[in-house]
Amino acid sequence: MKRTTSVLLTAALTTGTAAVLAAAIPGVASANACGVIPIDQNSFTTAFDTKDTRATGHNDIKVDNPGALRVWTEGTKSTDKAAAYYGGLDVALASQTALTNYSLNYQGTPTGTLPGYQLVVDLDDDGTADGILIGEKAYGANWWLSNATPQEFKDKAPHKDGTSGAAQGGAHYGTLDEWVTAFPAADITAFGYSLGSGVKNDLLIDSITFGCNVVDFGYTNTPPTADFTWAATATDPSTIAFDATPSADVDEVNGDVLTYAWDFRDGTLGTGEKVTHKYNAPGTYAVELTVTDRFGATAKKLIDVVVARPTNTAGGTPLPGTGANVIGLAAVGGLVLAGSSAGLVATRRRRAGSGAHAA
């Protein structure tokens, strides 16, 4: 379960109905549909426009934070800006004046300067976006108009303080109801967020609320692949070395976190990326490797492993052309083996009562 803190643009709630998205958003079947719209690392790049994000601003959905969109900037320079917008909408601003329609919902408790909620608006309803209304918690119910908006729209703003407008975010501001009064035909064409510019922060956005819709961010896991190699050890063909390094997980770009489970098919199991196993009998064993990633997704690989009969040796040295060993042959013949630097010397035991001596 995600831990979510909803940061609403809180103030006195104005009247209005819940925003309903058109079918432009994936997962919304019709203009009357509401619900959760999942966005993962793949769909984010097509669903959201990030062209306003600058060189040292970032919008990431990655495996390290699988249940959220990470929005972060590297420093406090003008290039530190992260922004994204979901467009393709045509929603009347007049029907969406309740502040509860808009929220950025965070994982954990965010600190520092937070992103502003952004509404891209077509103020004169001519089919072209004219500016951005920006809502920030610090300014209560007031939304300020972006500085790049043409002057003709700024001149009709509900409030114009003639200064930088620092107390209200910008010099041209008003509540959403006041903006509707000034521009009755205004439409919302996109919504999103912006952090910066020149603001350093690092935040996890769990979801974005727009009307009765919740855009929910999350990472889509790709299952791992399983594979392995095997080889008999040089000294003992019944001991097999297994290596699962050919297994892979495309999600893990910063190091492999796979776990490995082996079934040697002789009644024993093993774990680890590289293992050795000794078989007690020759034969063919259908060895199975199971790899598991951090999300619990698994993959299996089955390979037939041929185990040979152990090689007969004398003092660790294989004997050519025999099915037995020197020790065994000597025992049968009643010989005694004595080792020296020159090799093995065989002598025959004296039989009791024979009077003979070993030569």
Short mmCIF file of the C-alpha atoms (twelve columns), coordinates in Angstrom:
data_MODEL
# 
_entry.id   MODEL 
# 
loop_
_atom_site.group_PDB 
_atom_site.id 
_atom_site.type_symbol 
_atom_site.label_atom_id 
_atom_site.label_alt_id 
_atom_site.label_comp_id 
_atom_site.label_asym_id 
_atom_site.label_seq_id 
_atom_site.Cartn_x 
_atom_site.Cartn_y 
_atom_site.Cartn_z 
_atom_site.pdbx_PDB_model_num 
ATOM 1   C CA . MET A 1   0.000   0.000   0.000   1 
ATOM 2   C CA . LYS A 2   1.365   3.399   -0.935  1 
ATOM 3   C CA . ARG A 3   1.701   6.006   1.768   1 
ATOM 4   C CA . THR A 4   0.113   9.111   0.255   1 
ATOM 5   C CA . THR A 5   -0.126  12.665  1.528   1 
ATOM 6   C CA . SER A 6   -2.604  14.779  -0.429  1 
ATOM 7   C CA . VAL A 7   -1.516  18.393  -0.736  1 
ATOM 8   C CA . LEU A 8   -4.672  20.231  -1.805  1 
ATOM 9   C CA . LEU A 9   -4.739  23.797  -2.954  1 
ATOM 10  C CA . THR A 10  -6.599  24.521  0.244   1 
ATOM 11  C CA . ALA A 11  -8.723  27.555  0.959   1 
ATOM 12  C CA . ALA A 12  -12.425 28.286  1.113   1 
ATOM 13  C CA . LEU A 13  -14.030 25.935  -1.407  1 
ATOM 14  C CA . THR A 14  -15.880 27.571  -4.253  1 
ATOM 15  C CA . THR A 15  -18.857 26.082  -6.023  1 
ATOM 16  C CA . GLY A 16  -18.407 23.917  -9.070  1 
ATOM 17  C CA . THR A 17  -18.782 20.393  -10.362 1 
ATOM 18  C CA . ALA A 18  -16.192 17.641  -10.657 1 
ATOM 19  C CA . ALA A 19  -14.142 17.797  -13.822 1 
ATOM 20  C CA . VAL A 20  -14.798 14.969  -16.244 1 
ATOM 21  C CA . LEU A 21  -12.127 14.225  -18.797 1 
ATOM 22  C CA . ALA A 22  -12.835 13.520  -22.405 1 
ATOM 23  C CA . ALA A 23  -11.726 10.271  -23.990 1 
ATOM 24  C CA . ALA A 24  -8.314  11.811  -24.690 1 
ATOM 25  C CA . ILE A 25  -6.929  10.255  -21.511 1 
ATOM 26  C CA . PRO A 26  -6.143  6.520   -21.836 1 
ATOM 27  C CA . GLY A 27  -8.455  4.448   -19.703 1 
ATOM 28  C CA . VAL A 28  -11.361 6.898   -19.815 1 
ATOM 29  C CA . ALA A 29  -14.001 5.365   -22.015 1 
ATOM 30  C CA . SER A 30  -16.235 8.363   -22.555 1 
ATOM 31  C CA . ALA A 31  -16.807 11.982  -21.646 1 
ATOM 32  C CA . ASN A 32  -18.889 10.831  -18.686 1 
ATOM 33  C CA . ALA A 33  -16.299 8.441   -17.292 1 
ATOM 34  C CA . CYS A 34  -14.384 8.940   -14.056 1 
ATOM 35  C CA . GLY A 35  -11.796 6.839   -12.335 1 
ATOM 36  C CA . VAL A 36  -8.126  5.957   -12.082 1 
ATOM 37  C CA . ILE A 37  -5.891  6.350   -15.101 1 
ATOM 38  C CA . PRO A 38  -2.633  4.371   -14.693 1 
ATOM 39  C CA . ILE A 39  0.488   5.960   -16.154 1 
ATOM 40  C CA . ASP A 40  3.752   4.020   -16.217 1 
ATOM 41  C CA . GLN A 41  7.254   4.776   -17.474 1 
ATOM 42  C CA . ASN A 42  6.222   3.925   -21.023 1 
ATOM 43  C CA . SER A 43  2.942   5.819   -21.299 1 
ATOM 44  C CA . PHE A 44  4.240   8.882   -19.435 1 
ATOM 45  C CA . THR A 45  6.415   9.960   -22.346 1 
ATOM 46  C CA . THR A 46  3.444   9.928   -24.714 1 
ATOM 47  C CA . ALA A 47  0.686   11.110  -22.355 1 
ATOM 48  C CA . PHE A 48  2.565   14.060  -20.824 1 
ATOM 49  C CA . ASP A 49  4.289   16.946  -22.584 1 
ATOM 50  C CA . THR A 50  7.591   17.737  -20.851 1 
ATOM 51  C CA . LYS A 51  8.962   20.321  -23.276 1 
ATOM 52  C CA . ASP A 52  9.043   22.962  -20.501 1 
ATOM 53  C CA . THR A 53  11.426  20.810  -18.458 1 
ATOM 54  C CA . ARG A 54  14.921  22.260  -18.648 1 
ATOM 55  C CA . ALA A 55  18.388  20.715  -18.710 1 
ATOM 56  C CA . THR A 56  18.759  20.016  -14.978 1 
ATOM 57  C CA . GLY A 57  15.123  19.189  -14.227 1 
ATOM 58  C CA . HIS A 58  13.813  15.625  -14.275 1 
ATOM 59  C CA . ASN A 59  10.547  13.661  -14.390 1 
ATOM 60  C CA . ASP A 60  11.224  9.960   -13.768 1 
ATOM 61  C CA . ILE A 61  9.242   6.788   -13.234 1 
ATOM 62  C CA . LYS A 62  11.904  4.219   -12.402 1 
ATOM 63  C CA . VAL A 63  12.332  0.903   -10.659 1 
ATOM 64  C CA . ASP A 64  13.930  2.559   -7.606  1 
ATOM 65  C CA . ASN A 65  10.623  4.377   -6.891  1 
ATOM 66  C CA . PRO A 66  8.144   2.013   -8.507  1 
ATOM 67  C CA . GLY A 67  4.942   3.573   -7.129  1 
ATOM 68  C CA . ALA A 68  5.486   7.219   -7.985  1 
ATOM 69  C CA . LEU A 69  6.661   9.880   -10.391 1 
ATOM 70  C CA . ARG A 70  9.913   11.398  -9.161  1 
ATOM 71  C CA . VAL A 71  10.091  15.134  -9.889  1 
ATOM 72  C CA . TRP A 72  13.455  16.685  -9.040  1 
ATOM 73  C CA . THR A 73  15.936  19.392  -9.854  1 
ATOM 74  C CA . GLU A 74  19.690  19.369  -9.433  1 
ATOM 75  C CA . GLY A 75  20.225  22.870  -8.103  1 
ATOM 76  C CA . THR A 76  18.999  26.458  -8.044  1 
ATOM 77  C CA . LYS A 77  19.979  27.654  -11.510 1 
ATOM 78  C CA . SER A 78  17.630  28.808  -14.231 1 
ATOM 79  C CA . THR A 79  18.006  25.403  -15.878 1 
ATOM 80  C CA . ASP A 80  16.505  23.720  -12.806 1 
ATOM 81  C CA . LYS A 81  12.905  23.291  -13.852 1 
ATOM 82  C CA . ALA A 82  10.740  20.159  -14.110 1 
ATOM 83  C CA . ALA A 83  7.289   20.419  -15.653 1 
ATOM 84  C CA . ALA A 84  4.778   18.177  -17.407 1 
ATOM 85  C CA . TYR A 85  1.296   18.657  -18.862 1 
ATOM 86  C CA . TYR A 86  -1.486  16.332  -19.924 1 
ATOM 87  C CA . GLY A 87  -3.179  17.938  -22.915 1 
ATOM 88  C CA . GLY A 88  -5.805  17.319  -25.527 1 
ATOM 89  C CA . LEU A 89  -8.642  18.500  -23.256 1 
ATOM 90  C CA . ASP A 90  -11.591 20.812  -23.814 1 
ATOM 91  C CA . VAL A 91  -13.146 21.303  -20.372 1 
ATOM 92  C CA . ALA A 92  -15.068 24.459  -19.454 1 
ATOM 93  C CA . LEU A 93  -13.337 26.311  -16.631 1 
ATOM 94  C CA . ALA A 94  -16.757 27.491  -15.415 1 
ATOM 95  C CA . SER A 95  -17.630 23.932  -14.425 1 
ATOM 96  C CA . GLN A 96  -14.394 23.344  -12.535 1 
ATOM 97  C CA . THR A 97  -14.034 26.115  -9.960  1 
ATOM 98  C CA . ALA A 98  -13.945 23.895  -6.851  1 
ATOM 99  C CA . LEU A 99  -10.427 23.641  -5.482  1 
ATOM 100 C CA . THR A 100 -11.033 20.011  -4.573  1 
ATOM 101 C CA . ASN A 101 -10.878 19.254  -8.303  1 
ATOM 102 C CA . TYR A 102 -7.134  19.841  -8.307  1 
ATOM 103 C CA . SER A 103 -4.398  18.240  -6.214  1 
ATOM 104 C CA . LEU A 104 -0.900  16.847  -6.426  1 
ATOM 105 C CA . ASN A 105 -0.750  13.792  -4.170  1 
ATOM 106 C CA . TYR A 106 2.655   12.913  -2.757  1 
ATOM 107 C CA . GLN A 107 4.312   9.884   -1.250  1 
ATOM 108 C CA . GLY A 108 5.606   10.751  2.182   1 
ATOM 109 C CA . THR A 109 5.501   14.271  3.560   1 
ATOM 110 C CA . PRO A 110 6.987   16.761  1.103   1 
ATOM 111 C CA . THR A 111 9.071   19.697  2.281   1 
ATOM 112 C CA . GLY A 112 10.518  22.799  0.693   1 
ATOM 113 C CA . THR A 113 9.047   24.600  -2.292  1 
ATOM 114 C CA . LEU A 114 6.463   22.361  -3.937  1 
ATOM 115 C CA . PRO A 115 5.384   22.260  -7.593  1 
ATOM 116 C CA . GLY A 116 2.487   24.444  -8.597  1 
ATOM 117 C CA . TYR A 117 -0.647  22.910  -10.090 1 
ATOM 118 C CA . GLN A 118 -0.951  24.158  -13.678 1 
ATOM 119 C CA . LEU A 119 -4.048  24.697  -15.791 1 
ATOM 120 C CA . VAL A 120 -3.355  25.556  -19.410 1 
ATOM 121 C CA . VAL A 121 -6.286  27.736  -20.502 1 
ATOM 122 C CA . ASP A 122 -7.845  28.978  -23.707 1 
ATOM 123 C CA . LEU A 123 -9.295  32.167  -22.241 1 
ATOM 124 C CA . ASP A 124 -11.220 33.380  -25.300 1 
ATOM 125 C CA . ASP A 125 -12.278 29.910  -26.533 1 
ATOM 126 C CA . ASP A 126 -10.703 30.323  -29.965 1 
ATOM 127 C CA . GLY A 127 -8.997  26.929  -29.928 1 
ATOM 128 C CA . THR A 128 -5.559  28.267  -28.947 1 
ATOM 129 C CA . ALA A 129 -4.049  28.134  -25.460 1 
ATOM 130 C CA . ASP A 130 -3.425  31.639  -24.144 1 
ATOM 131 C CA . GLY A 131 -1.678  31.105  -20.825 1 
ATOM 132 C CA . ILE A 132 -1.356  29.081  -17.656 1 
ATOM 133 C CA . LEU A 133 -3.251  29.545  -14.401 1 
ATOM 134 C CA . ILE A 134 -1.003  28.466  -11.534 1 
ATOM 135 C CA . GLY A 135 -2.309  27.370  -8.161  1 
ATOM 136 C CA . GLU A 136 0.008   27.067  -5.189  1 
ATOM 137 C CA . LYS A 137 -0.850  26.293  -1.589  1 
ATOM 138 C CA . ALA A 138 0.930   29.412  -0.379  1 
ATOM 139 C CA . TYR A 139 -1.538  31.662  -2.212  1 
ATOM 140 C CA . GLY A 140 -4.757  30.088  -0.955  1 
ATOM 141 C CA . ALA A 141 -7.647  30.281  -3.400  1 
ATOM 142 C CA . ASN A 142 -5.881  32.630  -5.802  1 
ATOM 143 C CA . TRP A 143 -4.502  31.402  -9.108  1 
ATOM 144 C CA . TRP A 144 -2.024  33.625  -10.922 1 
ATOM 145 C CA . LEU A 145 -1.545  33.978  -14.663 1 
ATOM 146 C CA . SER A 146 1.794   33.018  -16.185 1 
ATOM 147 C CA . ASN A 147 4.061   35.918  -17.132 1 
ATOM 148 C CA . ALA A 148 4.302   34.796  -20.768 1 
ATOM 149 C CA . THR A 149 0.560   35.309  -21.295 1 
ATOM 150 C CA . PRO A 150 -0.243  38.023  -23.887 1 
ATOM 151 C CA . GLN A 151 -0.912  41.431  -22.365 1 
ATOM 152 C CA . GLU A 152 -4.482  41.604  -23.651 1 
ATOM 153 C CA . PHE A 153 -5.419  38.803  -21.254 1 
ATOM 154 C CA . LYS A 154 -3.393  40.192  -18.389 1 
ATOM 155 C CA . ASP A 155 -5.305  43.461  -18.731 1 
ATOM 156 C CA . LYS A 156 -8.564  41.621  -18.004 1 
ATOM 157 C CA . ALA A 157 -7.244  39.766  -14.961 1 
ATOM 158 C CA . PRO A 158 -9.456  40.002  -11.837 1 
ATOM 159 C CA . HIS A 159 -6.616  41.609  -9.865  1 
ATOM 160 C CA . LYS A 160 -3.623  43.579  -11.134 1 
ATOM 161 C CA . ASP A 161 -1.328  44.902  -8.435  1 
ATOM 162 C CA . GLY A 162 1.109   46.564  -10.827 1 
ATOM 163 C CA . THR A 163 4.127   45.021  -9.109  1 
ATOM 164 C CA . SER A 164 5.837   41.668  -9.209  1 
ATOM 165 C CA . GLY A 165 2.843   40.209  -7.421  1 
ATOM 166 C CA . ALA A 166 5.079   38.242  -5.063  1 
ATOM 167 C CA . ALA A 167 2.355   38.121  -2.423  1 
ATOM 168 C CA . GLN A 168 0.032   36.289  -4.834  1 
ATOM 169 C CA . GLY A 169 2.508   34.466  -7.034  1 
ATOM 170 C CA . GLY A 170 2.157   36.894  -9.925  1 
ATOM 171 C CA . ALA A 171 0.923   40.365  -10.760 1 
ATOM 172 C CA . HIS A 172 -2.289  39.079  -12.386 1 
ATOM 173 C CA . TYR A 173 -4.380  36.809  -10.177 1 
ATOM 174 C CA . GLY A 174 -7.789  35.857  -8.848  1 
ATOM 175 C CA . THR A 175 -9.902  32.952  -7.669  1 
ATOM 176 C CA . LEU A 176 -11.151 30.531  -10.278 1 
ATOM 177 C CA . ASP A 177 -14.632 32.005  -9.937  1 
ATOM 178 C CA . GLU A 178 -13.186 35.446  -10.608 1 
ATOM 179 C CA . TRP A 179 -11.326 34.184  -13.654 1 
ATOM 180 C CA . VAL A 180 -14.581 32.712  -14.994 1 
ATOM 181 C CA . THR A 181 -16.277 36.071  -14.501 1 
ATOM 182 C CA . ALA A 182 -13.500 37.753  -16.472 1 
ATOM 183 C CA . PHE A 183 -13.431 35.032  -19.149 1 
ATOM 184 C CA . PRO A 184 -16.803 33.214  -19.215 1 
ATOM 185 C CA . ALA A 185 -15.901 31.063  -22.240 1 
ATOM 186 C CA . ALA A 186 -12.502 29.959  -20.922 1 
ATOM 187 C CA . ASP A 187 -11.591 26.290  -21.417 1 
ATOM 188 C CA . ILE A 188 -8.986  24.067  -19.783 1 
ATOM 189 C CA . THR A 189 -6.848  22.461  -22.488 1 
ATOM 190 C CA . ALA A 190 -4.256  20.747  -20.263 1 
ATOM 191 C CA . PHE A 191 -3.297  20.217  -16.631 1 
ATOM 192 C CA . GLY A 192 -0.030  19.383  -14.924 1 
ATOM 193 C CA . TYR A 193 2.655   20.703  -12.618 1 
ATOM 194 C CA . SER A 194 5.829   22.775  -12.588 1 
ATOM 195 C CA . LEU A 195 8.745   22.819  -10.142 1 
ATOM 196 C CA . GLY A 196 11.054  25.806  -10.577 1 
ATOM 197 C CA . SER A 197 12.785  27.422  -12.262 1 
ATOM 198 C CA . GLY A 198 15.704  27.927  -9.901  1 
ATOM 199 C CA . VAL A 199 14.157  25.761  -7.188  1 
ATOM 200 C CA . LYS A 200 15.929  22.709  -5.804  1 
ATOM 201 C CA . ASN A 201 13.754  19.865  -4.552  1 
ATOM 202 C CA . ASP A 202 13.212  16.135  -4.930  1 
ATOM 203 C CA . LEU A 203 9.642   14.839  -4.630  1 
ATOM 204 C CA . LEU A 204 7.600   11.702  -5.291  1 
ATOM 205 C CA . ILE A 205 4.192   12.402  -6.822  1 
ATOM 206 C CA . ASP A 206 1.918   9.440   -6.239  1 
ATOM 207 C CA . SER A 207 -0.940  10.780  -8.378  1 
ATOM 208 C CA . ILE A 208 -2.592  13.897  -9.779  1 
ATOM 209 C CA . THR A 209 -6.274  14.635  -9.214  1 
ATOM 210 C CA . PHE A 210 -8.180  16.384  -11.981 1 
ATOM 211 C CA . GLY A 211 -11.876 16.518  -11.274 1 
ATOM 212 C CA . CYS A 212 -13.212 13.019  -10.734 1 
ATOM 213 C CA . ASN A 213 -10.146 11.476  -12.353 1 
ATOM 214 C CA . VAL A 214 -6.932  10.362  -10.662 1 
ATOM 215 C CA . VAL A 215 -3.835  9.946   -12.795 1 
ATOM 216 C CA . ASP A 216 -1.895  7.273   -10.905 1 
ATOM 217 C CA . PHE A 217 1.837   6.873   -11.518 1 
ATOM 218 C CA . GLY A 218 3.580   3.529   -11.209 1 
ATOM 219 C CA . TYR A 219 6.356   1.445   -12.666 1 
ATOM 220 C CA . THR A 220 5.464   -1.516  -14.878 1 
ATOM 221 C CA . ASN A 221 7.819   -4.376  -14.195 1 
ATOM 222 C CA . THR A 222 9.324   -6.520  -16.946 1 
ATOM 223 C CA . PRO A 223 9.821   -10.136 -15.795 1 
ATOM 224 C CA . PRO A 224 13.403  -11.424 -15.752 1 
ATOM 225 C CA . THR A 225 14.853  -14.037 -18.093 1 
ATOM 226 C CA . ALA A 226 16.504  -17.217 -16.818 1 
ATOM 227 C CA . ASP A 227 19.458  -19.016 -18.364 1 
ATOM 228 C CA . PHE A 228 22.557  -20.867 -17.210 1 
ATOM 229 C CA . THR A 229 25.618  -22.802 -18.319 1 
ATOM 230 C CA . TRP A 230 27.118  -25.931 -16.810 1 
ATOM 231 C CA . ALA A 231 30.353  -27.880 -16.993 1 
ATOM 232 C CA . ALA A 232 31.920  -30.840 -15.198 1 
ATOM 233 C CA . THR A 233 34.882  -29.962 -13.041 1 
ATOM 234 C CA . ALA A 234 38.323  -30.963 -14.327 1 
ATOM 235 C CA . THR A 235 39.041  -33.386 -11.486 1 
ATOM 236 C CA . ASP A 236 35.641  -35.027 -11.101 1 
ATOM 237 C CA . PRO A 237 33.073  -35.459 -13.898 1 
ATOM 238 C CA . SER A 238 30.354  -36.126 -11.311 1 
ATOM 239 C CA . THR A 239 30.774  -32.634 -9.841  1 
ATOM 240 C CA . ILE A 240 29.062  -29.992 -11.971 1 
ATOM 241 C CA . ALA A 241 29.666  -26.227 -11.886 1 
ATOM 242 C CA . PHE A 242 26.533  -24.170 -12.645 1 
ATOM 243 C CA . ASP A 243 26.603  -20.498 -13.674 1 
ATOM 244 C CA . ALA A 244 23.440  -18.357 -13.917 1 
ATOM 245 C CA . THR A 245 25.096  -15.123 -15.007 1 
ATOM 246 C CA . PRO A 246 23.395  -15.335 -18.447 1 
ATOM 247 C CA . SER A 247 20.111  -14.607 -16.616 1 
ATOM 248 C CA . ALA A 248 19.020  -10.977 -16.889 1 
ATOM 249 C CA . ASP A 249 16.588  -8.327  -15.659 1 
ATOM 250 C CA . VAL A 250 16.209  -5.317  -17.953 1 
ATOM 251 C CA . ASP A 251 14.731  -3.258  -15.105 1 
ATOM 252 C CA . GLU A 252 17.913  -3.389  -13.050 1 
ATOM 253 C CA . VAL A 253 20.255  -0.894  -14.637 1 
ATOM 254 C CA . ASN A 254 22.165  -0.222  -11.419 1 
ATOM 255 C CA . GLY A 255 22.981  -3.784  -10.450 1 
ATOM 256 C CA . ASP A 256 21.344  -7.186  -10.468 1 
ATOM 257 C CA . VAL A 257 19.022  -7.963  -7.554  1 
ATOM 258 C CA . LEU A 258 17.812  -11.333 -8.849  1 
ATOM 259 C CA . THR A 259 17.662  -14.346 -6.561  1 
ATOM 260 C CA . TYR A 260 18.469  -17.830 -7.860  1 
ATOM 261 C CA . ALA A 261 16.989  -21.204 -6.884  1 
ATOM 262 C CA . TRP A 262 18.253  -24.522 -8.255  1 
ATOM 263 C CA . ASP A 263 16.596  -27.921 -8.457  1 
ATOM 264 C CA . PHE A 264 19.313  -30.424 -9.319  1 
ATOM 265 C CA . ARG A 265 16.720  -33.169 -9.829  1 
ATOM 266 C CA . ASP A 266 18.460  -35.663 -7.583  1 
ATOM 267 C CA . GLY A 267 16.456  -34.668 -4.535  1 
ATOM 268 C CA . THR A 268 18.613  -31.711 -3.575  1 
ATOM 269 C CA . LEU A 269 18.212  -27.937 -4.013  1 
ATOM 270 C CA . GLY A 270 20.578  -24.989 -4.094  1 
ATOM 271 C CA . THR A 271 20.740  -21.187 -4.171  1 
ATOM 272 C CA . GLY A 272 23.117  -18.610 -5.567  1 
ATOM 273 C CA . GLU A 273 24.223  -17.287 -8.918  1 
ATOM 274 C CA . LYS A 274 27.166  -19.699 -9.179  1 
ATOM 275 C CA . VAL A 275 27.051  -23.107 -7.484  1 
ATOM 276 C CA . THR A 276 28.685  -26.541 -7.720  1 
ATOM 277 C CA . HIS A 277 26.916  -29.809 -7.087  1 
ATOM 278 C CA . LYS A 278 28.165  -33.397 -6.817  1 
ATOM 279 C CA . TYR A 279 25.984  -36.196 -8.146  1 
ATOM 280 C CA . ASN A 280 26.160  -39.653 -6.594  1 
ATOM 281 C CA . ALA A 281 25.168  -41.500 -9.758  1 
ATOM 282 C CA . PRO A 282 25.773  -40.985 -13.475 1 
ATOM 283 C CA . GLY A 283 22.880  -40.112 -15.736 1 
ATOM 284 C CA . THR A 284 20.933  -37.255 -17.311 1 
ATOM 285 C CA . TYR A 285 19.331  -34.736 -14.958 1 
ATOM 286 C CA . ALA A 286 16.820  -32.082 -16.112 1 
ATOM 287 C CA . VAL A 287 18.178  -29.280 -13.905 1 
ATOM 288 C CA . GLU A 288 15.809  -26.350 -13.331 1 
ATOM 289 C CA . LEU A 289 16.823  -22.774 -12.494 1 
ATOM 290 C CA . THR A 290 14.256  -20.278 -11.151 1 
ATOM 291 C CA . VAL A 291 15.149  -16.578 -10.986 1 
ATOM 292 C CA . THR A 292 13.051  -14.025 -9.085  1 
ATOM 293 C CA . ASP A 293 13.208  -10.219 -9.292  1 
ATOM 294 C CA . ARG A 294 12.461  -7.646  -6.585  1 
ATOM 295 C CA . PHE A 295 8.761   -7.584  -7.504  1 
ATOM 296 C CA . GLY A 296 8.370   -11.354 -7.213  1 
ATOM 297 C CA . ALA A 297 8.226   -11.984 -10.964 1 
ATOM 298 C CA . THR A 298 9.894   -15.261 -11.913 1 
ATOM 299 C CA . ALA A 299 11.389  -17.038 -14.893 1 
ATOM 300 C CA . LYS A 300 12.522  -20.648 -15.268 1 
ATOM 301 C CA . LYS A 301 15.063  -22.483 -17.384 1 
ATOM 302 C CA . LEU A 302 15.325  -26.276 -17.774 1 
ATOM 303 C CA . ILE A 303 18.480  -27.862 -19.215 1 
ATOM 304 C CA . ASP A 304 19.478  -31.540 -19.423 1 
ATOM 305 C CA . VAL A 305 22.785  -32.073 -17.641 1 
ATOM 306 C CA . VAL A 306 24.732  -35.269 -18.448 1 
ATOM 307 C CA . VAL A 307 26.729  -36.614 -15.514 1 
ATOM 308 C CA . ALA A 308 29.497  -39.140 -16.256 1 
ATOM 309 C CA . ARG A 309 30.766  -41.950 -14.053 1 
ATOM 310 C CA . PRO A 310 33.597  -40.867 -11.732 1 
ATOM 311 C CA . THR A 311 37.080  -41.561 -13.148 1 
ATOM 312 C CA . ASN A 312 39.130  -44.325 -11.422 1 
ATOM 313 C CA . THR A 313 42.373  -42.990 -10.013 1 
ATOM 314 C CA . ALA A 314 45.453  -44.021 -8.093  1 
ATOM 315 C CA . GLY A 315 46.701  -41.299 -5.838  1 
ATOM 316 C CA . GLY A 316 44.550  -38.872 -7.839  1 
ATOM 317 C CA . THR A 317 45.975  -40.041 -11.201 1 
ATOM 318 C CA . PRO A 318 43.648  -41.803 -13.693 1 
ATOM 319 C CA . LEU A 319 44.647  -45.299 -14.666 1 
ATOM 320 C CA . PRO A 320 44.821  -45.956 -18.422 1 
ATOM 321 C CA . GLY A 321 42.720  -48.731 -19.902 1 
ATOM 322 C CA . THR A 322 41.539  -50.282 -16.649 1 
ATOM 323 C CA . GLY A 323 38.236  -50.451 -14.928 1 
ATOM 324 C CA . ALA A 324 39.927  -50.888 -11.551 1 
ATOM 325 C CA . ASN A 325 42.780  -49.303 -9.666  1 
ATOM 326 C CA . VAL A 326 46.236  -50.364 -8.541  1 
ATOM 327 C CA . ILE A 327 45.235  -50.586 -4.903  1 
ATOM 328 C CA . GLY A 328 42.396  -52.947 -5.719  1 
ATOM 329 C CA . LEU A 329 44.529  -55.172 -7.966  1 
ATOM 330 C CA . ALA A 330 47.251  -55.373 -5.363  1 
ATOM 331 C CA . ALA A 331 44.818  -56.468 -2.701  1 
ATOM 332 C CA . VAL A 332 43.560  -59.267 -4.891  1 
ATOM 333 C CA . GLY A 333 47.085  -60.536 -5.581  1 
ATOM 334 C CA . GLY A 334 48.244  -60.353 -1.979  1 
ATOM 335 C CA . LEU A 335 50.768  -57.638 -2.821  1 
ATOM 336 C CA . VAL A 336 52.095  -54.968 -0.514  1 
ATOM 337 C CA . LEU A 337 52.712  -51.532 -2.071  1 
ATOM 338 C CA . ALA A 338 55.522  -49.366 -0.781  1 
ATOM 339 C CA . GLY A 339 55.794  -45.802 -2.031  1 
ATOM 340 C CA . SER A 340 59.056  -44.003 -2.751  1 
ATOM 341 C CA . SER A 341 60.302  -41.161 -4.879  1 
ATOM 342 C CA . ALA A 342 60.972  -43.734 -7.583  1 
ATOM 343 C CA . GLY A 343 57.394  -44.972 -7.653  1 
ATOM 344 C CA . LEU A 344 55.554  -47.962 -6.257  1 
ATOM 345 C CA . VAL A 345 57.372  -51.179 -5.286  1 
ATOM 346 C CA . ALA A 346 55.340  -54.374 -5.029  1 
ATOM 347 C CA . THR A 347 56.317  -57.229 -2.686  1 
ATOM 348 C CA . ARG A 348 54.462  -60.455 -1.935  1 
ATOM 349 C CA . ARG A 349 53.534  -61.275 1.643   1 
ATOM 350 C CA . ARG A 350 55.132  -64.375 3.198   1 
ATOM 351 C CA . ARG A 351 52.653  -67.099 3.867   1 
ATOM 352 C CA . ALA A 352 52.629  -68.445 7.395   1 
ATOM 353 C CA . GLY A 353 54.610  -71.655 7.829   1 
ATOM 354 C CA . SER A 354 56.088  -71.621 4.352   1 
ATOM 355 C CA . GLY A 355 59.580  -70.598 5.467   1 
ATOM 356 C CA . ALA A 356 59.810  -68.417 2.399   1 
ATOM 357 C CA . HIS A 357 60.955  -64.833 2.501   1 
ATOM 358 C CA . ALA A 358 59.791  -62.006 0.395   1 
ATOM 359 C CA . ALA A 359 62.156  -61.268 -2.428  1 
# 
